[in-house]
CSV table of C-alpha atoms in Angstrom, one decimal:
chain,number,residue,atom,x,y,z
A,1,UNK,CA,-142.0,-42.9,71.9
A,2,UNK,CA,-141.2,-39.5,70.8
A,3,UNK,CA,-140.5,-38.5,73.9
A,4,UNK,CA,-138.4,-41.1,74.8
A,5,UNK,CA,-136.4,-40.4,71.0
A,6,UNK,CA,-136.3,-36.5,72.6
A,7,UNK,CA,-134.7,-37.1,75.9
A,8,UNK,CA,-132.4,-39.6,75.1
A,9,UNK,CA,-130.5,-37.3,73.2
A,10,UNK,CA,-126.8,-36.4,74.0
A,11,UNK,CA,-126.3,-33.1,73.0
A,12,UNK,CA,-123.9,-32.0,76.0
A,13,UNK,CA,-121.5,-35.3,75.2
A,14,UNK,CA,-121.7,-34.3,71.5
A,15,UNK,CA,-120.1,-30.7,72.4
A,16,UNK,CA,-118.0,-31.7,74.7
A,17,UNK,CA,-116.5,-34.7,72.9
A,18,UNK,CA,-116.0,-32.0,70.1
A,19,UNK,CA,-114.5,-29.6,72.8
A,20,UNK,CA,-112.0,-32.4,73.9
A,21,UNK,CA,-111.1,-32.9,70.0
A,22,UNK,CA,-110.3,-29.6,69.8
A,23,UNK,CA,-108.6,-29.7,72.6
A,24,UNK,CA,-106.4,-32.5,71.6
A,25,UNK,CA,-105.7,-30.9,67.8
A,26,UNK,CA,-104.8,-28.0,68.9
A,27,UNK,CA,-102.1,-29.0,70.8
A,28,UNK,CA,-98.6,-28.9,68.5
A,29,UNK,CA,-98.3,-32.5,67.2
A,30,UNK,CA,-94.4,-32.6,68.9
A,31,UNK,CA,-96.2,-32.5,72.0
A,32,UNK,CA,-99.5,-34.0,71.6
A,33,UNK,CA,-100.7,-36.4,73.8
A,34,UNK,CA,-103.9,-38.8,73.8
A,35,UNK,CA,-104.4,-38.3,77.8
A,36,UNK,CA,-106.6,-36.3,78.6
A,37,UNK,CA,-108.3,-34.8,76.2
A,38,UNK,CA,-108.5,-37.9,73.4
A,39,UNK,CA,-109.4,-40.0,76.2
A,40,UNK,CA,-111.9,-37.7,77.4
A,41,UNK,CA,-113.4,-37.3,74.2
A,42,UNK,CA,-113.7,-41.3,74.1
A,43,UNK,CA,-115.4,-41.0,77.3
A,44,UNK,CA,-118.3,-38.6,75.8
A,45,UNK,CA,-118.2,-40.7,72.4
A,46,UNK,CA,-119.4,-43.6,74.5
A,47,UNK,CA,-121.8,-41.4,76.1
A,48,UNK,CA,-123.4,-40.5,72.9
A,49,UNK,CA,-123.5,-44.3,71.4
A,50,UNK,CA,-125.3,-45.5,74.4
A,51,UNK,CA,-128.2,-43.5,74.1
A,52,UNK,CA,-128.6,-43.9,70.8
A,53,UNK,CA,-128.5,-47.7,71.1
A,54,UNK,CA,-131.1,-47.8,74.0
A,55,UNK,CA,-133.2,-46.0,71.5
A,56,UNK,CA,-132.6,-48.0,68.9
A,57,UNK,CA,-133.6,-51.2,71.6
A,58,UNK,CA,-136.8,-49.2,72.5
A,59,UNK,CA,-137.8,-48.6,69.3
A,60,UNK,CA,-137.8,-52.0,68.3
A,61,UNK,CA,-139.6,-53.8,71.8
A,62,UNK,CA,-142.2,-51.1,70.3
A,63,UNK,CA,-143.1,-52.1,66.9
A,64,UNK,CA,-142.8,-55.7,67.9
A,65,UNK,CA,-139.5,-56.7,66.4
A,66,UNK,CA,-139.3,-60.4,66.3
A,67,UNK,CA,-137.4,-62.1,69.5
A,68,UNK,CA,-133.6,-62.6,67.6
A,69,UNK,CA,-134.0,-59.7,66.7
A,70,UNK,CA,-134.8,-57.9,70.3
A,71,UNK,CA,-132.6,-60.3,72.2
A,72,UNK,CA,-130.0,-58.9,70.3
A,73,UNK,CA,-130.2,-55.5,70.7
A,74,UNK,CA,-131.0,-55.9,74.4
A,75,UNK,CA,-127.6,-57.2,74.3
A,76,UNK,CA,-126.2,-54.5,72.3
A,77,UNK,CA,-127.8,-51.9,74.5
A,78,UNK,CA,-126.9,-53.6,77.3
A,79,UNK,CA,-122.9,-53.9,76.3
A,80,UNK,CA,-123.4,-50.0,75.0
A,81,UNK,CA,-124.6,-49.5,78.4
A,82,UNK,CA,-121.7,-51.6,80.5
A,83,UNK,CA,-118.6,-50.4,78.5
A,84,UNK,CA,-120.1,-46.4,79.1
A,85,UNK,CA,-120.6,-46.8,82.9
A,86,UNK,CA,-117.2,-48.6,83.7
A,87,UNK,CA,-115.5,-45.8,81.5
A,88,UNK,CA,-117.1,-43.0,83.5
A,89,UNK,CA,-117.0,-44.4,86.8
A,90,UNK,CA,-112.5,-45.0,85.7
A,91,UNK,CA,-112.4,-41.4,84.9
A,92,UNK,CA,-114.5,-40.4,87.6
A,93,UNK,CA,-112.1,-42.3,90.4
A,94,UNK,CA,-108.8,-41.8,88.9
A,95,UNK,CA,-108.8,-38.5,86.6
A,96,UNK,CA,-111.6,-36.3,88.5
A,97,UNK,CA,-111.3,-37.4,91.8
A,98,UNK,CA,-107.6,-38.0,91.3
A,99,UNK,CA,-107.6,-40.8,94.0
A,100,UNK,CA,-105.2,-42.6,92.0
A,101,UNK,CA,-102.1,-41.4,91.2
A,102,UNK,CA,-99.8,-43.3,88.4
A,103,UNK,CA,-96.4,-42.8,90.3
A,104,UNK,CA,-94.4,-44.5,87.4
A,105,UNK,CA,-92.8,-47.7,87.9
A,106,UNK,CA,-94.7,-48.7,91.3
A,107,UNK,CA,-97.9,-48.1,89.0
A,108,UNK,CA,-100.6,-46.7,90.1
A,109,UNK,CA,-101.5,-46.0,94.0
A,110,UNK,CA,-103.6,-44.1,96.0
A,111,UNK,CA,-102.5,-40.4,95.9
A,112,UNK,CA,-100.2,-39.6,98.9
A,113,UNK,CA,-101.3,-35.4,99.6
A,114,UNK,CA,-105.1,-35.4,100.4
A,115,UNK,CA,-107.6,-32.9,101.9
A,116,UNK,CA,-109.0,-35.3,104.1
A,117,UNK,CA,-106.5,-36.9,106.6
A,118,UNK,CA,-109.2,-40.4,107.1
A,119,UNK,CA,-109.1,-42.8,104.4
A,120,UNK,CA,-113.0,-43.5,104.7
A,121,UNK,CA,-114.4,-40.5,103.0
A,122,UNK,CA,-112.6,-42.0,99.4
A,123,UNK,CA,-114.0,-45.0,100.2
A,124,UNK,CA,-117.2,-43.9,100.4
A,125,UNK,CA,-116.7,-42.1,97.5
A,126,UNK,CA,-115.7,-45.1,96.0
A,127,UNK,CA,-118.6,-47.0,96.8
A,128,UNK,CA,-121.5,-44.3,96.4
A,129,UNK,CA,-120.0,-43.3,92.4
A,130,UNK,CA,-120.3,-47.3,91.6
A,131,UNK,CA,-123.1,-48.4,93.3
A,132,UNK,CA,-125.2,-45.1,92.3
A,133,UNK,CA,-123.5,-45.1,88.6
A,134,UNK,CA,-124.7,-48.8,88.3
A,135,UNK,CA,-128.1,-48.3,89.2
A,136,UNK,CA,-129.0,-48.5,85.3
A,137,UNK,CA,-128.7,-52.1,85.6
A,138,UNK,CA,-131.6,-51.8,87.7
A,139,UNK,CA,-134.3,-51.1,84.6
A,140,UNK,CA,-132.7,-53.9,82.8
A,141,UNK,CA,-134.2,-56.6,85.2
A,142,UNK,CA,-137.5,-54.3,86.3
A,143,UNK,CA,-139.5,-54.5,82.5
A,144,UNK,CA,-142.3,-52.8,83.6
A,145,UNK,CA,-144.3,-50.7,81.2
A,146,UNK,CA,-145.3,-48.5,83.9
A,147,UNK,CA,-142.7,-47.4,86.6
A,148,UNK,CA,-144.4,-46.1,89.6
A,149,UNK,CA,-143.8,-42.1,90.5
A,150,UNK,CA,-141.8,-43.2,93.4
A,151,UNK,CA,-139.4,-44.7,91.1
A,152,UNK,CA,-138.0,-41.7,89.4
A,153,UNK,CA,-137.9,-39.7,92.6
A,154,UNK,CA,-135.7,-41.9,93.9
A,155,UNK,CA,-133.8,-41.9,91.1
A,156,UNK,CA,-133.2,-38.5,90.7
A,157,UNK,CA,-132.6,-38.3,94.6
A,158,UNK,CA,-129.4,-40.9,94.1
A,159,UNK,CA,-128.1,-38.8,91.1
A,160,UNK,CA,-128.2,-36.1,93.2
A,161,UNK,CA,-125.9,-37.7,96.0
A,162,UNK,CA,-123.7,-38.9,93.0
A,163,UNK,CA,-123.1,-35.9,91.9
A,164,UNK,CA,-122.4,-34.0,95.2
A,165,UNK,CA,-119.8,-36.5,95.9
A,166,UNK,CA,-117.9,-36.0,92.4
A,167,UNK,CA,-118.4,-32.2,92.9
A,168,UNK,CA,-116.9,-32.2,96.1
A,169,UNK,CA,-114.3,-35.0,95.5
A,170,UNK,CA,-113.2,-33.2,92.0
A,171,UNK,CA,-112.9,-29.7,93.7
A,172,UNK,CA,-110.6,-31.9,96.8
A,173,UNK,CA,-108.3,-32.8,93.8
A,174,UNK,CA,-108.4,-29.4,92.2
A,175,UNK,CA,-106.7,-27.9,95.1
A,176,UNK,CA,-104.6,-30.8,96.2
A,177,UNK,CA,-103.0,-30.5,92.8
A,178,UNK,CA,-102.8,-26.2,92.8
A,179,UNK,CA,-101.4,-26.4,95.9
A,180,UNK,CA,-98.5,-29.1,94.8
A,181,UNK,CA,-97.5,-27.0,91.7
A,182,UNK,CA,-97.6,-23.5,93.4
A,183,UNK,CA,-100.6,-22.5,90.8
A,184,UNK,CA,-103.2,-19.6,92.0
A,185,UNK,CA,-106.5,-19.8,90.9
C-alpha cells in the first residue's frame, strides 16, 4: 500500500501547475489572460487531485471501509478520473496538437495550414490520444487483486504509442505556427 501511496504521487503536475501560475502572474494584469497558462495550470491541478483521490479510494477498499462508504469514493475517484482525462485529451487535440483552430465568429474548425497534406494522420491521432487516454477505464471494470505481467506491458507499450503521437503531432503544430508568424527557432 505504501507503494501504491509512493507512485501515485504528482510531483511533475505539482511544478508545473506552479510553473503555469507563475506564468500567468507574471504577466502585467492590463494584459493578462486566463488562456493558456491559467488553463494549463487547471489542467495539472486536475492531474494532481486525481491521484490523490484514487489513493484515497485504495486506501479505503484496504482497511475494509464499509460499502457507502467505498461506493462512494469509487465514484468520486471515478469522476476525479473522467473530468482529468477529458481535460487532457481537450488540450491535447486543440492546444498541443493545434488541430483546432478558433477562427472567431465561424468558431472553431480544423486548422487550415498543416504538415501533412491527408486528413487521416489527425484522425488517427484523434483516435489513438482517446482510445489510448481512456484506457484507465479499463482497471475500473477489471478488480482483480492480481493483474497478470502481461497486463502492465501492454500498458506501458500503449503509452508509448500515445505519447509518440502527441510528440510528433505537437512538434507538426510547432512549426506550422513558426512558420505562419515568420519566428526562427
Amino acid at each position: 500500500l505504501e507503494q501504491t501511496v509512493e507512485s501515485q504521487l504528482p510531483d511533475t503536475a505539482i511544478l508545473r501547475m506552479v510553473q503555469s501560475t507563475k506564468r500567468f502572474l507574471s504577466q502585467p494584469k492590463a494584459t493578462r489572460k486566463p488562456f493558456p497558462n491559467l488553463v494549463n495550470a487547471g489542467k495539472y491541478l486536475t492531474g494532481t487531485i486525481q491521484p490523490f483521490v484514487w489513493t484515497a479510494w485504495s486506501i479505503a477498499k484496504f482497511k475494509g471501509a464499509s460499502p457507502e462508504v467505498l461506493t462512494a469514493m469509487y465514484v468520486l475517484s471515478f469522476a476525479s478520473q473522467l473530468v482529468t482525462q477529458s481535460y487532457k485529451l481537450t488540450w491535447d487535440v486543440v492546444v498541443d496538437a493545434g488541430i483546432f483552430v478558433d477562427y472567431g465568429k465561424n468558431g472553431y474548425e480544423w486548422r487550415k495550414e498543416r504538415v501533412y497534406k491527408a486528413w487521416w494522420p489527425y484522425y488517427l491521432f484523434i483516435v489513438v490520444d482517446f482510445t489510448f487516454r481512456w484506457r484507465w477505464l479499463m482497471t475500473y471494470y477489471i478488480q482483480l487483486d492480481f493483474k497478470p505481467p502481461w497486463f502492465f506491458a501492454v500498458w506501458a507499450v500503449m503509452e508509448l504509442i500515445r505519447r509518440s503521437f502527441w510528440s510528433t503531432f505537437r512538434v507538426e503544430n510547432e512549426h506550422v505556427n513558426n512558420t505562419e508568424h515568420y519566428r526562427a527557432t
